Structure formats: C-alpha cells, structure tokens
C-alpha cells in the first residue's frame, strides 16, 4: 500500500461554480438558454479581436509555448510600468498563489487569512502543511490583521481586494499604513483579481502593483485575465513583485505552465482596452439595478467594488440554498455562499437582458 | 526579509527546448524558415479537425472550464477501457507528475530514477525535498532498479518508456516481471509520453494503462497530448491509475487546471485517429533515413521507439554543442543533450522536406 502524504487527509477540494454543461445535463435546458452568473466571468466574453487572434493561431497548437513568455511579459511590463523580470505568469492567478505558498511555507508555518475569502488561499496553504489563522469579520479588518500578525507571526498574509466573495475593497491609504506597520518578514499576497472594477468605481481603491512592490519588497501582487479580460477558460494570471521575490517564486514554476494560445490571447487582450472599458461601464450601471432591487426588497447586501454583488437571504425566508436551487432549475446559475458559511447569494453582474431575467426570478423568490 | 523554503536553494530550472521566437530574435531568420525539431512535437501539427473545433469555440474563452472535465474523461475512458474516475487530467502530463510527487513525498524521502531521463522527475521530487537516487546506465536496467529499490526503499520510481531523451523502450514482459518483484509500497510512475510510437513499431513494447493499473494498484500511468496528438502548446496530459490512487492525487489538484480550449482540443483529437496513424507511418519511414545516415557516417545512435533519434557526436570531431549551435544559426533547432551529460544530439523526426534539410546540414557537420 502506498503511504500518502499526511496532509491529504485534511484537504477538501475547491467547490467550483457550476458549469453550463451541468445545467444542460441535469435539467435538459438548452445551453443558449442558460444564464451563467455564478463564476464572475465577463458576461460579454472576451474581445472579438482576441477571439480572432486565437482563431488565426489555432494551427500553432502543436508548438510548445515560448517558455520565457516574453511577449506577454513585455505587454504586462508596459501596462504596469515595471521591468519584465518582475512578472511571473501563471496557469491562472491561482497558480501564482500556489507558487507563493510552496516557495515559503514549511509544515506548521502560520498563515493569516480573512474569515471569509477566496477558498484557494487556505487549500494551497494546507497542501504545504501550514496552520491557518483567520480574522473574525466579513470585511477585511486591517487592525485585526495587524494584531493577529503580532500574535502568530504569519509567513504569509492573504489580502483579497476587492474581496471575493464579499465585494468590499480596501483603500490605498489603509493598505499602505498596514504594510508599514507589518513585519517585512511576512509575505503579503495582495490578490487584485477584481482590481479593475474597484479602480473604475473609486480611484482610492486602486493599488498600483508597481508602487506597492517598489516600496514593499515583501508584497506579491496577483492579477488575472479571468475577470475583466474575459479569459477565464484560458487559465492565465500573473504575479508582480520585486525582482528578487519573483526570481525565488520562479523556482517553483514548472516549464510551459501557460498554454501558447492563452498567452497569445492575454497579450492581445492587453491591447484592447476599449473592450474592458465597455464592460466596466456596463458593470457599474447594472450594479445599480441590483442595489435598487435589494433596497426595494429590504434585503441586506454588501457595497461591491467588483463585478458581482452579494445579497443576503432573509432570516425568516427561503435560504440561499433554496433560492439558488430554484433558479438553477430555471437555467440561472448563481453562487450560493453556503459553503462560505453565509446565508447569501453572490450574483455576477450580467448583461442587461440577463439581469432582467435574474431580477424577475429573484423577485418571485423573495416575494 | 522573507525566509524562503530551504529547497529553493537546490533547485535548477528546466532547460526547455529553444522556441522559434528565439531563433527569429537572435538570428533574424523568418519564422517560416525555421525548422523546429528540438522538442519532439508532431511536425505535422494537430489534426485540422481539431484546429477547426477550437476556432469554432474561441468565443467561449470567457467561460471557466467544466471542472469535472467529463467529456474529456469520457473519451479517454472509452479509449483506454477504464472508468472515468480512474483518470486525472493535468496541465500537461507534467502536472500529473507534480501531483504524484506532492501526494506522496515527504522531505528526505527517497526517489529512484534512471541515470539519464526526463529532467522534471528530479525537479518535482527536489521541490518536495526528496532525495534522488539513480541507476548507472543510459538505457533503463530494471535489474538495477530492483536492486536499488531493495537498498533505498524509494517512495516513487519513475520509468520512462520509451525513454526520453534516449529513445529505448522496455518490453511488457520485463515491466510486469519487475513490478511483480517490487514492493507494493512504492509508487511506480510509468511515463508513456511516447508510447504510441513504440506500440506502432513493436507491440511487445505497448503497456496498456488498464492492464497495468488493474493488476498493480501502485502504478500510475501518465500520457500526453503533446506528442502524437500535436497539442504541445495546449498543455494537456493525463494520469491513469486505480480509483483509490487517482482519488488521492486529485486532492493535490487545483481547480480548472486545464484550459477549456485545451480540453476541447484533446477530446476532438481522440476522435481523429487517422491523423495519428498518418503521423506514425511517417515517423517510422523517416526514422529509417536517420538510421541510414548514422550507419553511413559511422555514428553511434540508439535504436528509437519514439519520435526522435539520439545521435552521438564523434569523440574526435565537433561536439554536440558545436553542431547544435551551427545548425541553430541556419534556423534548425535540435536538442543538444549536453545538459544531460551526453555528447549527443536528439533530433525529432520531422516531415520529409524538413529531414532533407537537417540531413544535408548534418552531413556537413560530420564531414
């Protein structure tokens, strides 16, 4: 019998948002009738220019990627005004989180996360045998992070801003104040997967990877092409840090970890800011509709700086699980936050006509 | 200062085959004039049906993959006559190797590999802090593996058949005899990245993943879409084992580790055996030309069961490094095996017209 690593016993798998295929298989709904607003994808898809570039390159799928990912790194370097050696591409920003954990964590090492946050911080940390500590509030409370840091001396702190799945965001002033007081021995991973949405709504929420990592060599900024760029299927994200940090994380990176068409799509997406801007405008306008709905229905929600809104179910009404299941049968995929211990629903802000259907369906559920 | 994991100090990065972009950048050669026979890609590319399927799905890049990868697993299950739960998809077969290491290895655990073999076995093992033992011969010597197993009690043994970068292959009889004598506590990873080529040349070299893993629950078979299927750029491979083994390895798997277009391409590729068969025929026929060349030039080579041939440089002639550098300047990318401590060149068997140019250039080098 094979002796598996003892950490396997403590690991649970990530619960992914439900795919369209599942609704098609289970409820016999046609794929084109499914509304998928459970995984915070760009509801407009990627830029048509990006799709066209990928189509034109499809016959190159047989070639291994250029493992330097030079074109992509150059484009990211231009955007963020850093040198390419400060950039680490990943198979989704997820993989960059994994590199961070594996480059730093020894079994038993403390890691500090927010009470409710993206599930993979904990999973990757546990894979390394780390011990998880967490704050007690739903929004990020940086004072609590600081106190717990003094107590536990974490090797890594994960901050997610805007926060997934809650939607709140930290301000630049608060983050810089926090980092100044924190021990420089702690690696701070700042997950900016939804940063573009926050920056659009309130510039004070924008954290510049360059400024951050110029000033704090213990910060790793993580970004993704899965959200605003509409490339969630292609698995591509990046880390930005100072050169020394990135050089170390690179040692845990396997070769060719990003597909060639993915790197190409991401490179092209960076050259198409008009598609991003169009989406950001829609997101703000349509978010208003959900806020109005929540106000009218007297529901609790969290002010969101991302591309989703989190609505709490009524204490004496249907549970989030019941509501999500009912909508699923109608071909509407939302995210039940029960697995995060919240009686709440996370709704990706969709296209106007998708939101029409969602709001209509939700009205019945909350009636 | 951040304290990095102590294993980072011992890690070297994988030396990837040179990409076309590099030759274009460094030598100003037009991309269409570059002959890339250094990374054992399918020189005909993928099936045009596969490319067409990907083009048609390009607008779906915004959707996260179906994390169950059910369609792909069903197609692989059909091909290998196993149940889908015995299949583990990976971001390249590379990632499956990584899962295997991380699911089993604790710091200091022994791992046994062949003297000359695919570099990532060692790298992934070292990332886990394992101690590497290796045999002493270039071809796999299963008796030596058995003796060293008794001595070191390895947690993992890696067998690569056909062997990369040598090209020799183990016979079914020998592998089964070896596994019967080996402790069932050792995980045996059998990397069949080039298995389709061996099976075409000599059915006795074919290891069936189902038969192997039905009989030996400690075997993980690993396959890839990067070679015969012509999808090296898309990063997709798979592991096959018994259900219990796969369930355990799954715990180290991050969500969405394979891009949606990659899974789609692989699924379609499995439905296009005629493209594979065409390539396998070409490979055998063109391999003959390199063997004839080596015989005529009185060079040493290894009988190959893969899609490449390894030629040794003459002891008193140009080194493999000199030859490869000279060919690179002519736009021909081969793989110098110097980093494997061999004064030898690994040449992917190309299309007939590519091989014309390579053989002509090599004739001058060996003159």
XYZ file of C-alpha atoms in Angstrom:
734
model
C 0.000 0.000 0.000
C 1.210 3.464 -0.850
C 1.670 5.816 2.088
C 0.209 9.123 1.033
C 1.358 12.457 2.382
C -0.361 13.074 5.729
C -1.706 16.461 4.604
C -4.030 14.751 2.109
C -6.309 13.782 4.977
C -7.025 17.414 5.814
C -7.662 18.598 2.277
C -11.023 19.345 0.787
C -11.433 20.106 -2.882
C -12.455 23.550 -4.072
C -16.135 23.817 -4.854
C -16.223 25.304 -8.318
C -19.074 27.349 -9.709
C -21.478 25.197 -11.642
C -20.743 24.875 -15.367
C -23.333 25.285 -18.103
C -22.814 21.627 -19.041
C -24.181 20.572 -15.662
C -27.427 22.500 -16.095
C -27.783 21.099 -19.586
C -27.186 17.550 -18.353
C -29.351 17.732 -15.226
C -32.259 19.898 -16.285
C -32.346 19.425 -20.045
C -32.090 23.171 -20.661
C -30.541 24.288 -23.956
C -27.044 25.746 -23.492
C -28.060 29.030 -25.137
C -30.839 29.457 -22.565
C -28.566 29.115 -19.564
C -27.583 32.299 -17.729
C -24.275 31.745 -16.012
C -23.681 34.370 -13.363
C -22.031 32.197 -10.763
C -18.322 32.479 -11.543
C -17.741 36.212 -12.080
C -16.852 35.830 -15.716
C -17.080 38.729 -18.149
C -20.678 38.329 -19.405
C -19.744 39.883 -22.743
C -16.983 37.352 -23.278
C -13.561 38.388 -24.474
C -12.885 40.988 -27.109
C -13.702 39.762 -30.618
C -10.174 40.829 -31.603
C -8.816 38.375 -29.063
C -11.004 35.559 -30.368
C -9.892 36.365 -33.912
C -6.221 36.284 -32.935
C -6.689 32.870 -31.324
C -8.540 31.506 -34.339
C -5.720 32.648 -36.601
C -3.171 30.879 -34.395
C -5.095 27.627 -33.898
C -2.785 25.701 -36.222
C 0.125 26.540 -33.879
C -1.263 24.409 -31.072
C 1.372 21.734 -31.730
C 4.228 24.046 -30.687
C 5.266 24.256 -27.065
C 4.951 27.790 -25.727
C 7.930 30.131 -25.687
C 8.753 29.344 -22.076
C 10.088 32.857 -21.498
C 6.586 34.234 -22.262
C 8.469 37.284 -23.403
C 5.723 38.913 -25.469
C 3.185 38.608 -22.705
C 5.624 39.828 -20.083
C 6.626 42.780 -22.237
C 2.998 43.791 -22.649
C 2.302 43.451 -18.922
C 5.540 45.322 -18.173
C 4.386 48.174 -20.376
C 0.982 48.308 -18.729
C 2.266 48.242 -15.162
C 5.496 50.164 -15.813
C 7.741 47.503 -14.337
C 10.589 45.503 -15.863
C 9.636 42.078 -17.277
C 11.724 40.227 -14.669
C 9.289 41.442 -12.030
C 6.472 39.459 -13.658
C 5.594 35.800 -13.117
C 2.960 34.298 -15.422
C 0.749 31.531 -14.091
C -1.839 28.992 -15.165
C -4.465 31.311 -13.767
C -3.550 33.627 -10.904
C -4.339 30.526 -8.885
C -1.032 29.014 -9.863
C 0.811 32.129 -8.712
C -0.832 31.698 -5.298
C 0.386 28.113 -5.311
C 3.959 29.192 -6.162
C 3.863 31.702 -3.303
C 2.802 29.060 -0.792
C 5.287 26.464 -1.931
C 8.181 28.922 -2.045
C 7.740 29.989 1.540
C 5.735 27.573 3.672
C 7.130 24.752 5.789
C 4.831 22.360 7.660
C 3.354 24.071 10.688
C 4.044 27.588 9.428
C 1.302 30.098 10.250
C -0.766 31.721 7.501
C -3.253 34.517 8.098
C -6.398 34.977 6.014
C -9.689 36.814 6.246
C -12.603 34.962 7.828
C -14.455 34.793 4.529
C -12.232 34.851 1.485
C -11.252 33.057 -1.716
C -11.062 29.389 -0.773
C -7.801 28.560 -2.519
C -5.605 30.542 -0.078
C -6.458 28.018 2.574
C -6.273 24.992 0.279
C -2.813 25.817 -1.095
C -1.568 26.631 2.389
C -2.906 23.371 3.786
C -1.263 21.460 0.931
C 2.015 22.777 2.364
C 1.027 21.675 5.846
C 0.588 25.245 7.073
C -1.548 26.264 10.036
C -4.373 28.663 9.161
C -5.352 31.617 11.326
C -8.170 33.915 10.348
C -9.799 37.168 11.337
C -13.345 37.287 12.636
C -15.176 39.782 10.456
C -16.649 39.528 6.996
C -14.959 42.646 5.558
C -11.163 42.810 5.816
C -10.252 44.466 9.132
C -6.624 45.524 8.824
C -6.309 46.301 12.525
C -7.298 42.740 13.281
C -4.795 41.521 10.693
C -2.097 43.549 12.422
C -2.928 42.263 15.902
C -3.084 38.671 14.749
C 0.198 39.164 12.916
C 1.929 40.201 16.111
C 0.464 37.178 17.848
C 1.073 34.471 15.223
C 3.946 35.866 13.104
C 2.484 34.519 9.859
C 4.776 33.581 6.987
C 2.057 34.675 4.548
C -0.918 37.028 4.768
C -3.508 36.919 2.009
C -5.457 40.098 1.311
C -8.130 39.993 -1.363
C -9.187 43.441 -2.542
C -11.816 43.795 -3.797
C -12.768 40.869 -1.650
C -14.200 37.687 -3.097
C -16.939 36.680 -2.271
C -17.960 39.784 -0.305
C -17.154 42.599 -2.736
C -15.789 45.204 -0.313
C -12.428 46.806 -1.054
C -9.560 48.249 0.950
C -8.344 51.783 0.411
C -4.826 52.547 -0.687
C -4.164 54.617 2.425
C -5.201 51.792 4.728
C -3.183 49.160 2.888
C -0.015 51.277 2.886
C -0.494 52.109 6.570
C -0.906 48.417 7.319
C 2.162 47.377 5.353
C 4.303 49.995 7.065
C 3.490 48.567 10.456
C 3.793 44.926 9.431
C 6.968 42.870 9.804
C 8.873 42.739 6.497
C 9.399 39.020 7.156
C 5.806 38.305 6.230
C 4.973 37.754 2.583
C 1.809 39.705 1.826
C -0.095 38.381 -1.164
C -2.480 41.007 -2.486
C -4.977 39.375 -4.775
C -6.251 42.029 -7.159
C -8.352 39.727 -9.330
C -11.136 42.333 -9.305
C -8.961 45.450 -9.017
C -10.025 46.938 -12.367
C -13.644 47.118 -11.195
C -12.685 48.852 -7.953
C -10.453 51.357 -9.736
C -13.347 52.280 -12.017
C -15.691 52.955 -9.120
C -13.271 54.672 -6.742
C -9.649 55.533 -7.589
C -8.757 55.472 -3.888
C -9.279 51.683 -4.011
C -6.685 51.255 -6.746
C -3.483 49.589 -5.640
C -0.710 50.009 -8.192
C 1.416 46.847 -8.349
C 4.458 48.902 -9.161
C 4.140 51.406 -6.326
C 3.281 48.645 -3.886
C 6.133 46.358 -4.769
C 8.663 49.164 -5.233
C 8.024 50.209 -1.693
C 7.382 46.836 -0.054
C 9.665 44.020 -1.183
C 7.547 41.591 0.842
C 4.449 42.176 -1.301
C 3.349 39.945 -4.166
C 0.578 41.453 -6.253
C -1.546 38.933 -8.136
C -3.743 39.696 -11.134
C -5.801 37.686 -13.599
C -7.160 37.617 -17.129
C -10.188 35.621 -15.977
C -12.361 38.546 -14.952
C -12.341 41.891 -16.740
C -10.473 40.469 -19.764
C -12.960 37.646 -20.274
C -10.471 34.779 -20.458
C -11.473 32.591 -17.504
C -11.371 29.466 -19.645
C -7.805 30.056 -20.764
C -6.226 29.962 -17.318
C -3.877 32.866 -17.231
C -2.830 35.209 -14.490
C 0.324 36.879 -13.219
C 2.252 37.877 -10.168
C 4.210 41.116 -9.801
C 6.834 41.669 -7.130
C 10.329 42.924 -6.807
C 12.869 41.063 -8.923
C 14.324 39.075 -6.030
C 10.927 37.787 -4.917
C 9.909 36.833 -8.440
C 13.246 35.064 -9.025
C 12.567 32.910 -5.988
C 8.981 32.092 -6.904
C 10.156 31.139 -10.396
C 11.994 28.183 -8.894
C 8.689 26.518 -8.085
C 7.331 27.148 -11.561
C 7.102 24.196 -13.959
C 8.002 24.844 -17.581
C 5.288 25.751 -20.091
C 2.700 26.265 -17.393
C 0.598 28.572 -19.580
C -0.775 27.347 -22.931
C 0.510 29.145 -26.022
C -2.969 30.249 -27.148
C -3.640 31.503 -23.611
C -0.520 33.655 -23.582
C -1.411 34.946 -27.033
C -4.984 35.752 -26.004
C -3.820 37.590 -22.892
C -1.255 39.595 -24.861
C -3.895 40.638 -27.356
C -6.409 41.422 -24.604
C -3.988 43.934 -23.098
C -4.050 45.776 -26.430
C -7.848 46.085 -26.406
C -8.674 48.477 -23.542
C -11.888 49.590 -25.258
C -13.475 46.194 -24.596
C -12.516 46.425 -20.927
C -13.867 49.963 -20.653
C -17.179 48.985 -22.241
C -17.576 46.178 -19.742
C -16.647 48.360 -16.766
C -19.286 50.919 -17.735
C -21.944 48.228 -18.031
C -20.912 46.747 -14.716
C -21.390 49.993 -12.809
C -24.717 50.786 -14.451
C -26.127 47.301 -13.988
C -24.854 47.017 -10.408
C -27.199 49.910 -9.630
C -30.166 47.802 -10.661
C -29.276 45.107 -8.135
C -28.782 47.698 -5.391
C -32.149 49.222 -6.176
C -33.705 45.765 -6.110
C -32.150 44.994 -2.730
C -33.315 48.312 -1.319
C -36.848 47.779 -2.599
C -36.971 44.263 -1.223
C -35.405 45.393 2.034
C -32.556 42.897 1.677
C -29.077 43.223 3.162
C -26.241 43.496 0.681
C -22.610 44.486 0.634
C -21.493 47.538 -1.336
C -19.462 45.960 -4.077
C -16.301 47.127 -5.815
C -16.191 44.059 -8.034
C -18.261 42.520 -10.862
C -20.677 40.787 -8.526
C -22.984 41.635 -5.669
C -23.597 39.600 -2.545
C -27.198 39.579 -1.323
C -28.149 38.029 1.997
C -31.231 35.842 2.176
C -33.912 36.803 4.663
C -33.573 35.098 8.025
C -37.188 34.008 8.014
C -37.485 33.383 4.277
C -36.062 30.905 1.807
C -32.403 30.078 2.382
C -29.725 30.970 -0.128
C -29.508 27.296 -0.950
C -33.218 27.051 -1.718
C -33.147 30.171 -3.856
C -30.095 29.085 -5.828
C -31.542 25.642 -6.414
C -34.807 27.109 -7.637
C -33.032 29.457 -10.045
C -30.815 26.637 -11.264
C -33.891 24.714 -12.362
C -34.797 27.781 -14.431
C -31.364 27.750 -16.040
C -29.891 30.569 -13.940
C -26.578 29.786 -12.263
C -25.739 31.958 -9.256
C -23.331 31.208 -6.430
C -24.741 30.014 -3.153
C -22.328 31.114 -0.424
C -23.425 28.404 1.992
C -20.033 26.739 1.669
C -18.562 30.010 2.975
C -20.931 29.788 5.950
C -23.034 32.653 4.652
C -26.764 32.562 4.003
C -26.133 34.699 0.949
C -26.024 34.621 -2.826
C -23.239 36.001 -4.963
C -24.506 37.254 -8.308
C -22.199 38.198 -11.153
C -23.445 41.414 -12.765
C -24.550 40.267 -16.204
C -25.585 41.803 -19.470
C -28.752 43.919 -19.207
C -31.023 41.223 -20.640
C -29.528 38.592 -18.329
C -30.118 40.825 -15.336
C -33.745 41.284 -16.443
C -34.307 37.564 -16.126
C -32.373 37.217 -12.875
C -34.180 40.103 -11.189
C -37.538 38.787 -12.333
C -36.744 35.340 -10.955
C -35.370 36.752 -7.690
C -38.456 38.882 -7.195
C -40.535 35.706 -7.083
C -38.136 34.023 -4.665
C -38.163 36.938 -2.250
C -41.935 37.539 -2.573
C 13.384 39.711 4.642
C 11.293 36.785 3.574
C 12.629 33.380 4.527
C 12.212 31.177 1.507
C 11.759 27.437 1.671
C 15.197 25.819 2.017
C 14.620 23.550 -1.010
C 14.722 26.574 -3.327
C 18.488 26.662 -2.955
C 18.864 23.224 -4.540
C 16.518 23.808 -7.459
C 17.558 24.405 -11.014
C 15.068 25.375 -13.657
C 14.231 23.029 -16.515
C 16.088 23.827 -19.683
C 13.362 23.993 -22.292
C 13.870 23.323 -25.992
C 14.510 26.530 -27.877
C 11.408 28.239 -29.260
C 11.096 29.539 -32.814
C 10.807 33.085 -31.420
C 14.351 32.846 -30.083
C 15.834 31.956 -33.460
C 13.851 34.736 -35.065
C 15.033 37.230 -32.445
C 18.675 36.171 -32.327
C 19.449 35.275 -35.914
C 16.906 37.295 -37.857
C 15.557 34.206 -39.609
C 11.956 34.321 -40.806
C 9.637 32.163 -38.663
C 8.501 30.162 -41.693
C 12.107 29.221 -42.449
C 12.806 27.813 -39.003
C 12.837 24.020 -38.631
C 11.964 23.149 -35.061
C 12.959 19.586 -34.295
C 14.144 20.073 -30.740
C 11.033 19.461 -28.636
C 9.537 16.269 -30.097
C 6.409 17.977 -31.315
C 4.247 16.464 -34.052
C 5.834 18.070 -37.135
C 2.511 17.909 -38.992
C 0.779 19.838 -36.240
C -2.566 18.777 -34.890
C -5.428 17.461 -36.966
C -7.143 20.187 -38.982
C -10.420 18.976 -37.442
C -9.035 19.798 -34.019
C -7.953 23.273 -35.113
C -11.397 23.829 -36.624
C -13.129 22.787 -33.425
C -11.005 25.209 -31.424
C -11.666 28.059 -33.853
C -15.396 27.457 -33.563
C -15.173 27.595 -29.764
C -12.886 30.636 -29.489
C -15.717 32.869 -28.312
C -16.155 30.571 -25.292
C -12.792 31.537 -23.808
C -14.503 33.649 -21.158
C -16.128 30.635 -19.514
C -14.267 28.711 -16.841
C -13.789 25.081 -17.836
C -16.197 22.404 -16.680
C -14.007 21.395 -13.753
C -15.183 17.788 -13.960
C -13.650 17.579 -17.469
C -16.329 14.989 -18.051
C -16.290 14.955 -21.849
C -12.547 14.555 -22.000
C -12.541 11.889 -19.318
C -15.337 10.003 -21.046
C -13.403 9.979 -24.304
C -10.203 8.843 -22.586
C -12.185 6.248 -20.650
C -13.569 4.878 -23.904
C -10.128 4.716 -25.481
C -8.427 3.021 -22.553
C -11.430 0.958 -21.415
C -11.366 2.268 -17.869
C -13.970 4.120 -15.822
C -13.680 7.940 -15.831
C -12.835 8.057 -12.109
C -9.555 6.345 -12.922
C -8.451 9.335 -14.994
C -6.751 12.508 -13.776
C -6.349 15.344 -16.305
C -3.367 17.654 -15.976
C -1.913 20.866 -17.340
C 0.401 18.732 -19.433
C 1.392 15.285 -18.177
C 3.969 17.324 -16.313
C 1.360 18.432 -13.842
C 0.343 14.840 -13.205
C 3.964 14.089 -12.312
C 3.853 17.022 -9.917
C 0.634 15.738 -8.297
C 2.256 12.340 -7.842
C 5.289 13.813 -6.099
C 3.320 16.099 -3.844
C 0.807 13.419 -2.865
C 3.476 11.038 -1.655
C 6.808 12.659 -0.877
C 7.947 13.995 2.462
C 11.287 15.767 2.881
C 14.111 13.254 2.773
C 12.050 10.536 1.083
C 13.991 8.509 -1.486
C 13.090 8.627 -5.172
C 14.634 6.383 -7.808
C 15.145 7.483 -11.414
C 17.161 6.405 -14.424
C 20.621 7.939 -14.858
C 19.516 9.833 -17.950
C 15.837 10.642 -18.068
C 13.240 13.409 -18.363
C 14.525 16.215 -16.156
C 11.244 17.044 -14.436
C 11.134 13.824 -12.360
C 14.094 15.103 -10.427
C 12.927 18.713 -10.280
C 9.461 17.894 -8.923
C 10.960 15.464 -6.432
C 13.500 18.020 -5.237
C 10.736 20.594 -4.838
C 9.298 18.186 -2.252
C 12.673 17.878 -0.572
C 13.147 14.270 -1.691
C 16.500 12.537 -2.026
C 17.283 11.344 -5.555
C 18.910 8.011 -6.307
C 19.641 6.937 -9.831
C 20.809 3.954 -11.833
C 24.102 3.978 -13.708
C 23.266 3.042 -17.275
C 21.809 5.013 -20.161
C 19.025 2.547 -21.067
C 16.663 1.562 -18.255
C 18.105 -1.504 -16.465
C 15.242 -2.995 -14.492
C 17.542 -5.314 -12.551
C 19.454 -2.302 -11.331
C 16.157 -0.589 -10.450
C 15.189 -3.654 -8.411
C 18.478 -3.832 -6.539
C 18.474 -0.125 -5.764
C 14.856 -0.421 -4.631
C 15.808 -3.038 -2.067
C 18.608 -0.795 -0.873
C 16.842 2.578 -0.753
C 13.145 1.673 -0.460
C 12.064 4.536 -2.726
C 8.649 6.121 -2.276
C 8.488 6.720 -6.041
C 10.191 5.129 -9.048
C 9.956 6.894 -12.387
C 10.134 4.763 -15.516
C 10.040 6.494 -18.870
C 9.224 4.164 -21.739
C 10.022 4.887 -24.471
C 12.768 6.728 -22.737
C 13.292 10.456 -23.200
C 15.920 11.517 -24.284
C 17.415 8.133 -25.238
C 14.578 6.525 -27.196
C 14.891 2.919 -25.992
C 11.797 1.167 -24.670
C 11.033 -1.502 -22.101
C 9.148 -4.653 -23.022
C 5.841 -5.534 -21.439
C 7.234 -8.814 -20.123
C 10.121 -7.090 -18.391
C 7.980 -4.366 -16.841
C 5.451 -6.864 -15.478
C 8.237 -9.070 -14.125
C 9.778 -6.041 -12.438
C 6.516 -4.864 -10.892
C 5.797 -8.349 -9.522
C 9.056 -8.345 -7.612
C 8.820 -4.754 -6.419
C 7.371 -3.716 -3.068
C 3.749 -2.566 -3.479
C 4.604 0.342 -1.164
C 6.489 2.063 -3.958
C 4.538 4.259 -6.339
C 5.723 3.475 -9.858
C 5.099 6.275 -12.313
C 5.251 4.976 -15.868
C 5.592 7.874 -18.243
C 4.229 6.781 -21.607
C 4.529 10.163 -23.333
C 5.901 8.385 -26.419
C 4.031 5.090 -26.014
C 2.060 5.402 -29.253
C 5.280 5.437 -31.287
C 6.623 2.343 -29.529
C 3.355 0.473 -29.972
C 3.467 1.161 -33.702
C 7.000 -0.210 -34.062
C 6.748 -3.201 -31.751
C 3.536 -4.288 -29.979
C 5.605 -6.003 -27.278
C 6.615 -2.508 -26.098
C 2.989 -1.481 -25.584
C 1.964 -1.088 -21.965
C -1.796 -0.915 -21.574
C -2.708 1.532 -18.794
C -5.736 -0.539 -17.929
C -3.977 -3.871 -17.645
C -1.111 -2.306 -15.749
C -3.200 -0.462 -13.218
C -5.784 -3.252 -12.850
C -3.001 -5.559 -11.806
C -0.750 -3.127 -9.909
C -2.534 -0.599 -7.707
C 0.809 1.093 -7.085
C 1.235 2.089 -10.740
C 0.358 5.485 -12.171
C 0.417 5.591 -15.958
C 0.985 9.023 -17.456
C 0.166 10.050 -21.017
C 0.163 13.269 -23.003
C -1.443 15.092 -25.899
C 1.803 16.963 -26.590
C 3.429 14.376 -28.809
C 1.462 12.169 -31.215
C -1.670 14.336 -30.940
C 0.184 17.531 -31.817
C -1.055 19.667 -28.920
C 2.170 20.550 -27.078
C 1.180 24.204 -26.867
C -2.113 23.449 -25.185
C -0.688 21.769 -22.085
C -2.773 18.712 -21.605
C -1.973 15.259 -20.320
C -3.497 12.640 -18.063
C -2.793 10.069 -15.415
C -4.482 6.667 -15.182
C -4.444 4.535 -12.060
C -6.810 2.610 -9.902
C -9.664 4.660 -8.471
C -8.155 4.907 -4.971
C -4.837 6.234 -6.249
C -6.486 8.787 -8.515
C -8.797 9.943 -5.714
C -5.741 10.699 -3.596
C -3.828 12.506 -6.332
C -6.940 14.593 -7.025
C -6.509 16.222 -3.613
C -3.385 17.994 -4.838
C -5.100 19.177 -7.994
C -6.092 22.852 -8.240
C -9.423 23.645 -9.883
C -9.577 24.417 -13.611
C -6.019 23.319 -14.175
C -6.628 22.620 -17.879
C -7.871 25.395 -20.198
C -11.303 24.865 -21.752
C -9.980 25.043 -25.324
C -7.245 22.571 -24.375
C -9.732 20.044 -23.044
C -11.864 20.538 -26.138
C -8.891 20.084 -28.461
C -7.802 16.906 -26.692
C -11.316 15.478 -26.782
C -11.553 16.125 -30.507
C -8.038 14.754 -31.113
C -9.075 11.416 -29.614
C -11.793 11.221 -32.278
C -9.282 11.688 -35.126
C -7.158 8.519 -35.144
C -6.447 8.883 -38.872
C -4.235 11.903 -38.201
C -2.298 9.955 -35.584
C -1.903 6.974 -37.887
C -0.631 9.140 -40.735
C 1.967 10.647 -38.445
C 3.059 7.290 -37.039
C 3.633 5.941 -40.577
C 5.721 8.969 -41.496
C 7.695 8.682 -38.294
C 8.746 5.082 -38.953
C 9.622 5.713 -42.569
C 11.603 8.875 -41.880
C 13.356 7.360 -38.862
C 14.918 4.923 -41.328
C 16.580 7.790 -43.131
C 18.340 8.946 -39.961
C 19.451 5.403 -39.166
C 20.845 5.035 -42.668
C 22.612 8.353 -42.293
C 24.152 7.325 -38.960
C 25.272 3.998 -40.434
C 26.841 5.686 -43.451
C 28.595 8.247 -41.275
C 29.659 5.545 -38.825
C 27.977 7.371 -35.938
C 26.665 5.772 -32.764
C 22.940 6.033 -32.227
C 20.258 4.477 -30.041
C 17.501 2.406 -31.626
C 14.496 4.581 -31.021
C 10.920 3.668 -30.234
C 9.855 7.302 -30.073
C 9.515 10.256 -32.473
C 13.150 11.261 -32.186
C 16.577 9.741 -32.611
C 19.624 10.352 -30.456
C 22.917 10.551 -32.356
C 26.240 10.688 -30.546
C 28.853 13.162 -31.718
C 32.241 11.750 -32.680
C 34.766 11.773 -29.854
C 37.397 13.459 -32.010
C 35.045 15.638 -34.004
C 32.782 18.583 -33.295
C 30.903 18.372 -30.008
C 27.143 18.132 -29.844
C 27.127 21.700 -28.602
C 29.114 22.950 -31.581
C 26.926 21.090 -34.045
C 23.685 22.299 -32.478
C 24.917 25.868 -32.385
C 25.929 25.716 -36.021
C 22.559 24.340 -37.068
C 20.745 26.916 -34.968
C 22.402 29.673 -36.973
C 20.925 28.009 -40.056
C 17.476 28.068 -38.463
C 17.435 24.398 -37.448
C 16.574 23.733 -33.810
C 17.748 20.364 -32.485
C 18.302 19.377 -28.857
C 21.833 19.298 -27.552
C 21.970 16.685 -24.785
C 24.952 18.270 -23.088
C 22.780 19.247 -20.125
C 22.067 15.505 -19.733
C 25.859 14.893 -19.675
C 25.757 13.325 -23.117
C 27.798 14.402 -26.117
C 24.792 13.690 -28.254
C 22.017 15.334 -30.236
C 18.350 14.485 -30.008
C 16.550 15.047 -33.305
C 12.786 14.981 -33.620
C 11.833 13.052 -36.766
C 10.343 15.732 -38.979
C 8.389 15.955 -42.179
C 10.273 14.593 -45.218
C 11.306 18.022 -46.500
C 12.471 19.088 -43.035
C 14.568 15.956 -42.727
C 16.109 16.708 -46.147
C 17.451 19.980 -44.794
C 18.555 18.533 -41.466
C 20.413 15.608 -43.045
C 22.092 17.905 -45.521
C 23.242 20.225 -42.750
C 24.365 17.340 -40.536
C 26.363 15.820 -43.387
C 28.458 18.971 -43.468
C 28.940 18.985 -39.709
C 30.111 15.394 -39.609
C 32.285 15.723 -42.731
